[in-house]
Structures are given as structure tokens and as C-alpha cells.
XYZ file of N, CA and C in Angstrom:
807
model
N 105.226 70.716 96.900
C 105.290 71.699 97.983
C 106.582 71.506 98.721
N 107.193 72.509 99.288
C 108.374 72.500 100.093
C 108.079 71.586 101.303
N 108.728 70.431 101.533
C 108.365 69.546 102.534
C 108.737 70.026 103.946
N 109.867 70.879 103.906
C 110.379 71.465 105.158
C 109.191 72.083 105.985
N 108.285 72.866 105.216
C 107.265 73.728 105.887
C 105.850 73.324 105.485
N 105.568 72.145 104.947
C 104.347 71.733 104.482
C 103.329 71.777 105.543
N 103.567 71.162 106.632
C 102.586 71.176 107.843
C 102.307 72.548 108.335
N 103.194 73.299 108.494
C 103.017 74.667 108.828
C 102.139 75.496 107.875
N 102.365 75.153 106.556
C 101.608 75.744 105.447
C 100.222 75.456 105.390
N 99.940 74.092 105.689
C 98.423 73.645 105.830
C 97.748 74.322 106.907
N 98.451 74.540 108.141
C 97.805 75.043 109.255
C 97.479 76.567 108.992
N 98.497 77.173 108.124
C 98.439 78.748 107.841
C 97.203 78.991 107.010
N 97.107 78.160 105.915
C 96.081 78.395 104.932
C 94.724 78.519 105.459
N 94.473 77.728 106.574
C 93.089 77.859 107.145
C 92.805 79.018 107.896
N 93.816 79.736 108.219
C 93.628 80.884 109.180
C 93.576 82.171 108.196
N 93.322 83.265 108.974
C 93.239 84.513 108.232
C 94.678 84.961 107.434
N 94.451 85.226 106.166
C 95.663 85.505 105.471
C 96.380 86.748 106.136
N 97.792 86.706 106.019
C 98.533 87.814 106.536
C 98.456 89.031 105.699
N 98.338 88.738 104.344
C 98.235 89.684 103.296
C 97.172 89.443 102.272
N 96.352 90.407 101.925
C 95.246 90.132 101.038
C 95.434 91.225 99.880
N 95.506 90.686 98.714
C 95.603 91.648 97.511
C 94.322 91.515 96.864
N 93.429 92.555 96.780
C 92.086 92.481 96.339
C 91.883 93.503 95.022
N 91.745 92.714 93.977
C 91.447 93.512 92.678
C 92.244 94.765 92.395
N 93.607 94.547 92.655
C 94.483 95.766 92.283
C 94.632 96.000 90.821
N 94.345 97.202 90.533
C 94.641 97.606 89.149
C 95.521 98.853 89.109
N 96.517 99.019 88.214
C 97.325 100.030 88.153
C 97.474 100.356 86.585
N 97.238 101.621 86.262
C 97.328 101.981 84.828
C 98.441 103.203 84.743
N 99.283 103.128 83.717
C 100.137 104.242 83.483
C 99.807 104.837 82.117
N 98.893 105.932 82.228
C 98.226 106.429 80.978
C 97.430 105.279 80.257
N 97.787 104.929 79.083
C 97.032 103.958 78.434
C 97.472 102.443 78.717
N 98.511 102.320 79.401
C 99.168 101.023 79.744
C 98.550 100.418 80.983
N 98.007 99.179 80.982
C 97.530 98.472 82.037
C 98.688 97.610 82.656
N 99.254 98.157 83.636
C 100.358 97.426 84.442
C 99.751 96.240 85.243
N 98.658 96.480 85.911
C 98.057 95.449 86.688
C 96.561 95.523 86.554
N 95.930 94.301 86.218
C 94.546 94.152 85.780
C 93.784 93.357 86.740
N 93.220 94.035 87.886
C 92.392 93.339 88.797
C 92.978 92.059 89.423
N 94.209 92.346 89.872
C 94.967 91.052 90.459
C 94.515 90.820 91.995
N 94.226 89.605 92.298
C 93.829 89.205 93.660
C 94.537 87.984 94.010
N 95.029 87.861 95.209
C 95.571 86.606 95.879
C 95.851 86.957 97.411
N 95.828 85.783 98.083
C 96.158 85.850 99.496
C 97.648 85.322 99.842
N 98.131 85.841 100.774
C 99.442 85.242 101.401
C 99.141 84.760 102.725
N 99.005 83.515 102.939
C 98.784 82.990 104.225
C 100.063 83.185 105.260
N 99.723 83.228 106.438
C 100.770 83.447 107.494
C 101.723 82.169 107.440
N 102.942 82.464 107.691
C 103.993 81.337 107.640
C 104.380 80.615 106.520
N 103.989 81.257 105.270
C 104.486 80.495 104.038
C 105.484 81.298 103.229
N 106.146 80.747 102.208
C 106.804 81.460 101.290
C 106.061 81.327 100.027
N 105.597 82.588 99.474
C 104.788 82.575 98.196
C 105.645 83.049 97.210
N 105.812 82.494 96.135
C 106.492 82.973 94.977
C 105.639 83.554 93.973
N 105.975 84.795 93.532
C 105.290 85.621 92.460
C 106.048 85.557 91.251
N 105.634 84.934 90.173
C 106.468 84.714 88.835
C 105.618 85.391 87.683
N 106.294 85.609 86.733
C 105.798 86.041 85.431
C 106.906 86.508 84.475
N 106.676 86.532 83.313
C 107.666 87.049 82.302
C 108.024 88.514 82.579
N 109.137 88.966 81.948
C 109.396 90.397 82.001
C 108.128 91.376 81.582
N 108.004 92.266 82.372
C 106.848 93.280 82.049
C 105.552 92.590 82.607
N 105.468 91.543 83.310
C 104.288 91.044 83.773
C 103.577 91.989 84.797
N 104.293 92.710 85.563
C 103.610 93.519 86.483
C 104.062 93.198 87.991
N 105.168 92.407 88.079
C 105.489 91.823 89.432
C 105.950 93.042 90.339
N 106.937 93.806 89.678
C 107.604 94.867 90.448
C 106.538 95.992 90.774
N 105.662 96.204 89.786
C 104.609 97.238 89.977
C 103.749 96.847 91.150
N 103.440 95.545 91.497
C 102.728 95.132 92.516
C 103.484 95.272 93.817
N 104.737 94.996 93.751
C 105.605 95.035 94.968
C 105.681 96.646 95.395
N 105.708 97.602 94.272
C 105.681 98.935 94.580
C 104.305 99.520 95.155
N 103.343 98.802 94.910
C 102.008 99.008 95.546
C 102.035 98.607 96.942
N 102.568 97.459 97.293
C 102.734 96.781 98.463
C 103.489 97.804 99.468
N 104.601 98.458 98.953
C 105.491 99.291 99.520
C 104.897 100.790 99.635
N 103.754 100.925 98.996
C 103.310 102.229 99.052
C 104.032 103.277 98.156
N 104.925 102.805 97.197
C 105.551 103.628 96.228
C 104.740 104.013 95.054
N 103.650 103.104 94.817
C 102.673 103.364 93.839
C 101.329 103.349 94.394
N 100.406 104.127 93.925
C 98.988 104.151 94.428
C 98.176 103.445 93.373
N 97.541 102.394 93.619
C 96.583 101.625 92.752
C 95.508 102.496 92.400
N 95.054 102.386 91.086
C 93.878 102.943 90.482
C 92.578 102.439 91.208
N 92.598 101.216 91.505
C 91.508 100.681 92.211
C 91.887 99.450 92.992
N 91.101 98.890 93.815
C 91.299 97.721 94.588
C 91.803 98.193 95.968
N 92.205 96.979 96.840
C 92.727 97.249 98.068
C 93.688 96.303 98.479
N 94.562 96.535 99.546
C 95.522 95.749 99.925
C 95.439 95.756 101.543
N 95.183 94.686 102.007
C 94.923 94.480 103.543
C 96.076 93.586 104.060
N 96.698 94.253 105.136
C 97.705 93.586 105.959
C 97.106 93.284 107.452
N 97.165 92.082 107.770
C 96.618 91.620 109.088
C 95.061 92.178 109.094
N 94.331 92.169 107.958
C 93.016 92.570 108.040
C 92.663 94.069 107.807
N 93.707 94.904 107.787
C 93.611 96.302 107.751
C 94.251 96.818 106.422
N 93.446 97.879 105.664
C 93.895 98.416 104.527
C 95.209 99.151 104.782
N 96.211 99.078 103.858
C 97.541 99.768 103.994
C 97.514 101.061 103.041
N 96.412 101.204 102.283
C 96.537 102.276 101.217
C 96.549 103.714 101.704
N 96.200 103.995 102.918
C 96.300 105.190 103.465
C 97.644 105.398 104.282
N 98.374 104.455 104.381
C 99.616 104.325 105.186
C 100.826 105.063 104.442
N 101.486 106.037 104.887
C 102.560 106.721 104.209
C 103.623 105.701 103.995
N 104.431 105.816 102.894
C 105.506 104.902 102.623
C 106.522 104.618 103.748
N 106.828 105.710 104.377
C 107.894 105.594 105.545
C 107.299 104.890 106.750
N 106.027 104.563 106.752
C 105.366 103.896 107.910
C 105.156 102.370 107.653
N 105.469 102.014 106.378
C 105.291 100.623 106.028
C 106.005 99.708 106.998
N 107.286 100.006 107.141
C 108.039 99.084 108.097
C 107.477 99.044 109.367
N 106.777 100.115 109.968
C 106.178 100.127 111.214
C 105.112 98.986 111.352
N 104.449 98.785 110.255
C 103.446 97.827 110.259
C 103.837 96.544 110.292
N 105.132 96.214 109.868
C 105.595 94.789 109.957
C 106.024 94.351 108.493
N 106.158 95.329 107.603
C 106.586 94.822 106.333
C 107.924 95.305 105.863
N 108.800 94.413 105.580
C 110.149 94.689 105.101
C 110.414 94.372 103.718
N 111.431 94.893 102.998
C 111.615 94.766 101.622
C 113.113 94.792 101.199
N 113.518 93.981 100.325
C 114.745 94.103 99.495
C 114.398 94.645 98.146
N 115.341 95.167 97.391
C 115.007 95.805 96.072
C 115.825 95.183 95.050
N 115.171 95.142 93.855
C 115.786 94.495 92.679
C 117.264 95.056 92.434
N 117.354 96.450 92.584
C 118.666 97.074 92.366
C 119.074 97.415 93.876
N 120.181 97.037 94.197
C 120.681 97.223 95.594
C 120.541 98.690 96.198
N 120.081 98.761 97.267
C 119.810 100.096 97.757
C 120.633 100.314 99.205
N 121.890 99.937 99.100
C 122.671 100.020 100.273
C 123.370 101.441 100.338
N 123.837 101.807 101.447
C 124.715 103.062 101.623
C 126.105 102.514 101.421
N 126.563 102.914 100.247
C 127.861 102.100 99.738
C 129.087 102.563 100.562
N 129.089 103.896 101.135
C 130.232 104.329 101.862
C 130.258 103.934 103.310
N 129.102 103.323 103.791
C 128.914 103.066 105.156
C 129.240 101.574 105.392
N 129.636 101.250 106.646
C 129.986 99.887 106.897
C 128.859 98.988 106.808
N 129.042 97.676 106.870
C 128.078 96.566 106.794
C 127.296 96.842 108.115
N 128.050 97.014 109.192
C 127.346 97.183 110.505
C 126.361 98.349 110.556
N 126.890 99.507 109.952
C 126.012 100.671 109.919
C 124.790 100.503 109.007
N 124.946 99.758 107.917
C 123.815 99.440 107.071
C 122.787 98.683 107.887
N 123.168 97.656 108.557
C 122.222 96.778 109.191
C 121.548 97.510 110.407
N 122.387 98.343 110.903
C 121.790 99.148 112.099
C 120.754 100.144 111.664
N 120.863 100.637 110.418
C 119.767 101.445 109.817
C 118.535 100.665 109.861
N 118.563 99.472 109.501
C 117.296 98.560 109.567
C 116.726 98.462 110.995
N 117.701 98.304 111.822
C 117.253 98.128 113.272
C 116.514 99.581 113.824
N 116.822 100.642 113.290
C 116.323 101.911 113.846
C 114.899 102.004 113.747
N 114.151 101.173 112.910
C 112.836 101.337 112.885
C 112.066 100.887 114.113
N 112.998 100.164 115.000
C 112.572 99.671 116.309
C 112.903 100.574 117.480
N 113.563 101.705 117.062
C 114.038 102.740 118.057
C 112.856 103.490 118.547
N 112.907 104.077 119.811
C 111.950 104.861 120.324
C 112.435 106.335 120.537
N 113.618 106.471 120.130
C 114.079 107.888 120.419
C 113.584 108.928 119.331
N 113.611 110.108 119.739
C 113.120 111.263 119.046
C 114.229 112.479 118.895
N 113.746 113.509 118.268
C 114.837 114.590 118.045
C 115.306 115.108 119.297
N 114.377 115.398 120.200
C 114.767 115.977 121.473
C 115.684 115.070 122.381
N 115.437 113.836 122.423
C 116.139 112.833 123.199
C 117.597 112.715 122.530
N 117.679 112.637 121.183
C 118.865 112.592 120.602
C 119.771 113.807 120.734
N 119.089 114.973 120.688
C 119.887 116.128 120.751
C 120.473 116.417 122.044
N 119.777 115.909 123.113
C 120.328 116.068 124.454
C 121.094 114.783 124.928
N 121.246 113.855 124.084
C 121.721 112.659 124.575
C 121.477 112.129 125.721
N 120.177 111.928 126.050
C 119.691 111.396 127.266
C 120.148 109.953 127.435
N 120.406 109.543 128.699
C 121.090 108.315 129.081
C 120.379 107.203 128.373
N 119.076 107.199 128.348
C 118.414 106.080 127.653
C 118.711 105.802 126.185
N 119.013 107.053 125.569
C 119.260 106.947 124.212
C 120.539 106.105 123.907
N 121.565 106.366 124.652
C 122.914 105.601 124.582
C 122.637 104.181 124.828
N 121.764 103.797 125.800
C 121.445 102.391 126.138
C 120.798 101.820 124.821
N 119.858 102.463 124.320
C 119.111 102.035 123.189
C 120.033 101.795 122.017
N 121.009 102.709 121.809
C 121.913 102.510 120.692
C 122.737 101.283 120.816
N 123.098 100.873 122.094
C 123.909 99.820 122.288
C 123.136 98.518 122.093
N 121.837 98.614 122.439
C 120.894 97.523 122.213
C 120.602 97.225 120.745
N 120.573 98.396 119.979
C 120.398 98.172 118.458
C 121.723 97.782 117.798
N 122.872 98.175 118.377
C 124.080 97.476 117.740
C 124.230 96.102 118.027
N 123.585 95.546 119.262
C 123.757 94.188 119.608
C 122.699 93.436 118.718
N 121.574 93.952 118.353
C 120.749 93.325 117.370
C 121.353 93.251 116.025
N 121.991 94.379 115.606
C 122.657 94.260 114.344
C 123.655 93.210 114.276
N 124.538 93.109 115.221
C 125.674 92.118 115.405
C 124.951 90.642 115.256
N 123.843 90.454 115.996
C 123.187 89.121 115.913
C 122.919 88.896 114.508
N 122.326 89.633 113.649
C 122.059 89.534 112.310
C 123.251 89.298 111.413
N 124.260 90.174 111.755
C 125.537 89.956 110.918
C 126.246 88.509 111.210
N 126.134 88.031 112.434
C 126.636 86.635 112.518
C 125.722 85.713 111.996
N 124.260 85.908 112.131
C 123.457 85.075 111.487
C 123.555 84.687 110.012
N 123.916 85.807 109.219
C 124.075 85.724 107.958
C 125.567 85.684 107.441
N 126.526 85.353 108.381
C 127.812 85.091 108.225
C 128.600 86.378 107.530
N 128.299 87.448 108.158
C 128.920 88.694 107.655
C 129.973 89.275 108.628
N 130.300 88.478 109.603
C 131.228 88.993 110.625
C 132.599 89.566 110.130
N 133.025 88.814 109.108
C 134.430 89.164 108.609
C 134.439 90.445 107.846
N 133.186 90.981 107.446
C 133.136 92.362 106.605
C 132.313 93.251 107.386
N 132.159 93.185 108.618
C 131.285 94.002 109.429
C 131.551 95.395 109.329
N 133.009 95.727 109.447
C 133.581 97.193 109.366
C 133.853 97.646 107.961
N 133.606 96.898 106.891
C 133.911 97.037 105.652
C 132.819 97.863 104.840
N 133.168 98.967 104.157
C 132.343 99.752 103.385
C 131.393 98.729 102.441
N 130.146 98.857 102.542
C 129.231 97.886 101.708
C 129.577 97.959 100.239
N 129.759 99.166 99.672
C 129.973 99.350 98.284
C 131.104 98.576 97.630
N 132.125 98.286 98.516
C 133.275 97.571 97.892
C 133.224 96.037 97.897
N 132.128 95.596 98.396
C 131.987 94.138 98.642
C 131.565 93.330 97.297
N 131.796 92.060 97.258
C 131.328 91.366 96.177
C 129.709 91.306 96.060
N 129.227 91.229 94.904
C 127.665 91.451 94.714
C 126.939 90.543 95.735
N 127.371 89.227 95.750
C 126.582 88.312 96.548
C 126.645 88.604 97.991
N 127.732 89.120 98.528
C 127.803 89.568 99.939
C 126.847 90.956 100.111
N 126.985 91.789 99.117
C 126.091 92.809 99.200
C 124.600 92.525 99.336
N 124.255 91.515 98.581
C 122.821 90.898 98.785
C 122.498 90.474 100.171
N 123.544 89.687 100.762
C 123.271 89.319 102.090
C 123.114 90.495 103.043
N 123.926 91.513 102.913
C 123.821 92.744 103.775
C 122.453 93.396 103.545
N 121.930 93.450 102.300
C 120.622 94.054 102.169
C 119.590 93.226 102.754
N 119.699 91.891 102.799
C 118.812 90.886 103.320
C 118.880 91.055 104.873
N 120.064 91.292 105.509
C 120.268 91.501 106.978
C 119.405 92.765 107.317
N 119.677 93.805 106.427
C 118.953 95.116 106.833
C 117.503 94.830 106.829
N 117.030 94.175 105.904
C 115.513 93.996 105.693
C 114.870 93.199 106.931
N 115.639 92.307 107.454
C 115.020 91.612 108.433
C 115.262 92.159 109.837
N 116.058 93.276 109.878
C 116.520 93.859 111.151
C 115.348 94.538 111.811
N 114.285 94.821 111.094
C 112.991 95.525 111.771
C 112.115 94.473 112.196
N 112.483 93.104 112.159
C 111.629 92.052 112.575
C 110.320 92.110 111.858
N 110.260 92.184 110.598
C 108.937 92.099 109.841
C 108.267 90.752 110.048
N 106.850 91.025 109.985
C 105.901 89.797 109.770
C 106.050 89.387 108.419
N 106.067 90.156 107.425
C 106.118 89.869 106.008
C 107.406 90.499 105.395
N 108.189 89.827 104.612
C 109.348 90.135 104.020
C 109.052 90.029 102.537
N 109.263 91.130 101.835
C 109.052 91.249 100.330
C 110.569 91.117 99.718
N 110.822 90.050 98.907
C 112.182 89.864 98.345
C 111.887 90.030 96.760
N 112.563 91.161 96.263
C 112.498 91.545 94.858
C 113.670 91.049 94.133
N 113.542 89.907 93.484
C 114.570 89.337 92.614
C 115.893 89.257 93.338
N 115.931 88.534 94.642
C 117.126 88.415 95.328
C 118.226 87.589 94.615
N 117.898 86.751 93.590
C 119.021 85.940 92.988
C 119.593 86.646 91.841
N 119.103 87.900 91.557
C 119.670 88.503 90.349
C 121.123 88.893 90.522
N 121.987 88.360 89.516
C 123.308 88.626 89.507
C 124.154 87.587 90.264
N 123.523 86.639 90.762
C 124.299 85.568 91.628
C 124.576 84.408 90.684
N 125.621 83.650 90.930
C 126.049 82.419 90.249
C 125.225 81.340 90.778
N 125.497 80.186 90.258
C 124.783 78.988 90.643
C 124.980 78.544 92.110
N 126.099 78.438 92.561
C 126.280 78.129 94.084
C 125.752 79.193 94.837
N 125.773 80.486 94.467
C 125.116 81.573 95.361
C 123.675 81.444 95.430
N 123.072 81.074 94.281
C 121.584 80.892 94.229
C 121.193 79.754 95.139
N 121.821 78.651 95.078
C 121.665 77.529 96.004
C 121.643 77.926 97.400
N 122.791 78.687 97.871
C 122.944 79.077 99.065
C 121.811 80.010 99.580
N 121.463 80.934 98.621
C 120.425 81.891 98.880
C 118.990 81.180 99.186
N 118.732 80.210 98.405
C 117.530 79.362 98.671
C 117.488 78.731 100.065
N 118.633 78.248 100.507
C 118.612 77.658 101.830
C 118.465 78.744 102.905
N 119.069 79.893 102.561
C 118.996 81.070 103.586
C 117.607 81.585 103.729
N 116.863 81.673 102.551
C 115.498 82.036 102.624
C 114.681 81.128 103.401
N 114.748 79.863 103.254
C 114.076 78.827 103.918
C 114.390 78.988 105.485
N 115.655 79.131 105.707
C 116.020 79.139 107.214
C 115.418 80.459 107.812
N 115.479 81.564 107.149
C 114.945 82.870 107.766
C 113.480 82.623 108.019
N 112.760 82.006 107.075
C 111.361 81.914 107.301
C 111.068 80.938 108.483
N 111.792 79.945 108.549
C 111.721 78.966 109.718
C 112.245 79.609 110.974
N 113.286 80.118 111.051
C 113.828 80.467 112.252
C 113.279 81.842 112.882
N 112.860 82.699 111.956
C 112.400 83.980 112.528
C 110.933 84.161 112.354
N 110.156 83.051 111.988
C 108.950 83.201 111.819
C 108.310 84.321 110.852
N 108.988 84.307 109.664
C 108.574 85.451 108.822
C 108.035 84.875 107.560
N 106.809 85.475 107.194
C 106.168 85.048 105.961
C 106.920 85.828 104.789
N 107.022 85.142 103.585
C 107.939 85.706 102.560
C 107.115 85.704 101.319
N 107.254 86.968 100.577
C 106.549 87.094 99.245
C 107.886 87.311 98.344
N 107.986 86.396 97.446
C 109.336 86.371 96.721
C 108.920 86.666 95.157
N 109.516 87.646 94.606
C 109.538 87.887 93.154
C 110.805 87.412 92.649
N 110.780 86.568 91.631
C 112.073 86.002 91.123
C 111.937 85.420 89.711
N 112.915 85.836 88.876
C 113.001 85.007 87.502
C 113.570 83.689 87.493
N 114.370 83.393 88.507
C 115.078 82.154 88.647
C 114.152 80.982 89.141
N 113.547 80.272 88.048
C 112.486 79.406 88.338
C 112.817 78.375 89.285
N 114.095 77.723 89.183
C 114.490 76.655 89.995
C 114.521 77.037 91.604
N 114.843 78.378 91.807
C 114.893 78.856 93.139
C 113.454 79.082 93.596
N 112.522 79.577 92.753
C 111.134 79.786 93.231
C 110.514 78.356 93.588
N 110.672 77.526 92.683
C 110.017 76.129 92.960
C 110.705 75.412 94.034
N 111.973 75.632 94.406
C 112.442 74.832 95.485
C 112.156 75.409 96.790
N 111.931 76.768 96.893
C 111.612 77.329 98.286
C 110.133 77.667 98.468
N 109.400 77.857 97.493
C 107.950 78.230 97.692
C 107.099 77.243 98.059
N 106.126 77.457 99.004
C 104.968 76.725 99.357
C 103.879 76.864 98.342
N 103.689 78.169 98.040
C 102.516 78.521 96.996
C 103.230 79.416 95.947
N 102.621 79.424 94.804
C 103.164 80.267 93.653
C 101.964 81.030 92.940
N 102.043 82.174 92.636
C 101.085 82.958 91.950
C 101.809 83.345 90.680
N 101.083 83.241 89.410
C 101.693 83.521 88.179
C 100.839 84.754 87.631
N 101.515 85.717 87.083
C 100.787 86.847 86.319
C 101.495 87.019 85.082
N 100.810 87.528 84.029
C 101.334 87.910 82.734
C 100.312 89.024 82.219
N 101.200 89.989 81.680
C 100.420 91.374 81.206
C 99.536 91.796 82.256
N 100.041 91.718 83.604
C 99.185 92.390 84.564
C 97.999 91.595 85.036
N 97.846 90.451 84.547
C 96.649 89.635 84.983
C 97.174 88.368 85.590
N 96.489 87.810 86.622
C 96.718 86.664 87.316
C 96.395 85.420 86.429
N 97.331 84.599 86.075
C 97.005 83.444 85.172
C 97.073 82.144 85.883
N 97.597 82.044 87.076
C 97.832 80.766 87.732
C 98.028 80.900 89.271
N 97.700 79.945 89.955
C 97.930 79.924 91.411
C 97.767 78.529 91.895
N 98.625 78.215 92.957
C 98.563 76.937 93.635
C 99.960 76.644 94.040
N 100.248 75.260 94.295
C 101.548 74.737 94.656
C 102.453 74.772 93.540
N 103.704 74.713 93.727
C 104.852 74.779 92.652
C 104.256 73.792 91.542
N 104.032 72.537 91.981
C 103.752 71.591 91.015
C 102.553 71.923 90.160
N 101.496 72.391 90.806
C 100.238 72.782 90.042
C 100.554 73.916 89.104
N 101.309 74.854 89.461
C 101.548 75.957 88.644
C 102.385 75.626 87.428
N 103.387 74.808 87.662
C 104.211 74.236 86.590
C 103.435 73.577 85.492
N 102.297 72.913 85.841
C 101.582 72.222 84.969
C 100.422 72.985 84.315
N 100.273 74.166 84.758
C 99.119 75.056 84.255
C 99.303 75.474 82.945
N 98.457 75.193 81.950
C 98.511 75.544 80.477
C 98.833 77.092 80.315
N 98.152 77.983 81.042
C 98.332 79.384 80.943
C 99.635 79.762 81.203
N 100.192 79.219 82.275
C 101.621 79.396 82.680
C 102.633 78.938 81.641
N 102.490 77.837 81.233
C 103.301 77.349 80.124
C 103.152 78.027 78.997
N 102.043 78.569 78.578
C 101.947 79.405 77.332
C 102.734 80.723 77.459
N 102.502 81.355 78.676
C 103.248 82.570 78.889
C 104.766 82.441 78.855
N 105.258 81.298 79.317
C 106.721 81.212 79.275
C 107.267 80.694 77.995
N 106.471 79.825 77.414
C 107.006 79.016 76.236
C 106.358 79.370 74.903
N 105.221 80.031 75.103
C 104.412 80.421 73.860
C 103.597 79.337 73.262
N 103.446 78.230 74.111
C 102.594 77.200 73.590
C 102.221 76.265 74.852
N 101.105 75.679 74.797
C 100.596 74.737 75.818
C 100.813 73.413 75.443
N 101.525 72.996 74.263
C 101.560 71.642 73.902
C 102.932 70.957 74.387
């Protein structure tokens, strides 16, 4: 287990889970994408969700984001079902997300991209914006200040006014990460954040993920194919294959699980 956060993890596991995935099933016609998957994400931990290609990891993330509607089961966040929550209200609950394929506004600056993430904390409305009421300008300055704090936190100051689409891939990943945490989520969903990064960038990302969890008190659910990253940063790991949960526990426990070994290597010997 990750030694940096092990004591916090032990305390969190005994409390009510922040997220509860209960018997989630998703079918696409005759294809079973998820088959009654259940697991809890305790508060204050980094939980890695692993599995071979096509295992159902991104399908599960899309259920958590309300992009997909499960055929059965329930998802509880802070004890309340989220399945009736519209997708555009998920951020308001305290759930943030990055995407496997970057979803930045490429022609907008880094600062503007991060400010978009901050706007979920805005109280303004159409009437207030149309008439440019004084408090709207004050709020806009406050949101810009929050965005700058995240830009400095993730070492993006040198590119703050640069269009995001022209930046190197690794920096774009940091921009999306900054935007995702701008809404101050209690739970952050990271969908393959190491995809396309080189070895040094992956190591740096691992340290960044752990630091974000520690500094900002954010619980993290991480989907990632890069096993060394998952095992280095995760307190707990859940493994799925063909839509079914096949293993759960600490990184060491999951690495020794015969079902997990079989799924990745084709043998348990």
C-alpha cells in the first residue's frame, strides 16, 4: 500500500464510503459490458480500477458521469443515488473527471480552459450576466484568481496565455487535470491520465496525483493501463475483466490474485 497515505486510508475505510457502486450492469444489445459490478471507494483514498482492453472500465466511468444509464444496479455518492442526476449536474455534486481523449477547448488559452472548470462554482445567472451587475465582475475576478492558483500549482504559468491545442501532449494533460480540480471535487475520476506520456512524464504524473490527493483532500478513482503507475499511487485496486469484478484489495494483494494474473497473462502458473 502507498505508505504516504496508509494511515489516512485505514481511517477512511472504517467510515462510510464516498462512492458505492452496487451491482451495476450495462448491456449493449447482446453484449454485456458490465456484469453486476460492485465496489466501494472510501473517502481519502486513491483507488485504481484495472483490467485488460474491453474489460468495461470506461463504461463504468461513463455510468459514474451519467453519460450511460445502467440497465440495473445503483451508484451512491455520499449515501445518495446519482442515477436521477442529469449529466450537467454531476460536477455540482462534487464529482470531477478527466477524459481518455483530451476534451480541451483547443483555441482557448490555458487560463480560459481552467476558468471553465471554475465556473461550476459560479453563482451568476443569465439576468446578472446580461446586465453586468457589479457582483458578477467581482465574482469573475475571484474565479480568475482561483484559476491562477491552479495554474501555478501545476506549473503552467509559462503557458497560461497560450492556446491549449498547440501545447505538447504532456502539458495538455496537466491543463485538463487543472480544469478537473478547479471545481473542488470531492471525487476525481481520472480516465487513463498516463496515455501518450513518456516514462519521465508518467513518473511525474504519479507524484502529481498523490500530491493532489494529499494537498486538496480529494478522493481519486483512477482507470489506467500503466500498471507501474497504478501500483505506485493506489491505496486500493479493483480489477475487472469482461465486465466482471475479478479482484479487489491492496496493490500487493491484487498483483498476487490468480484471476488477475490469468486475465493479464493467460495463466495462473
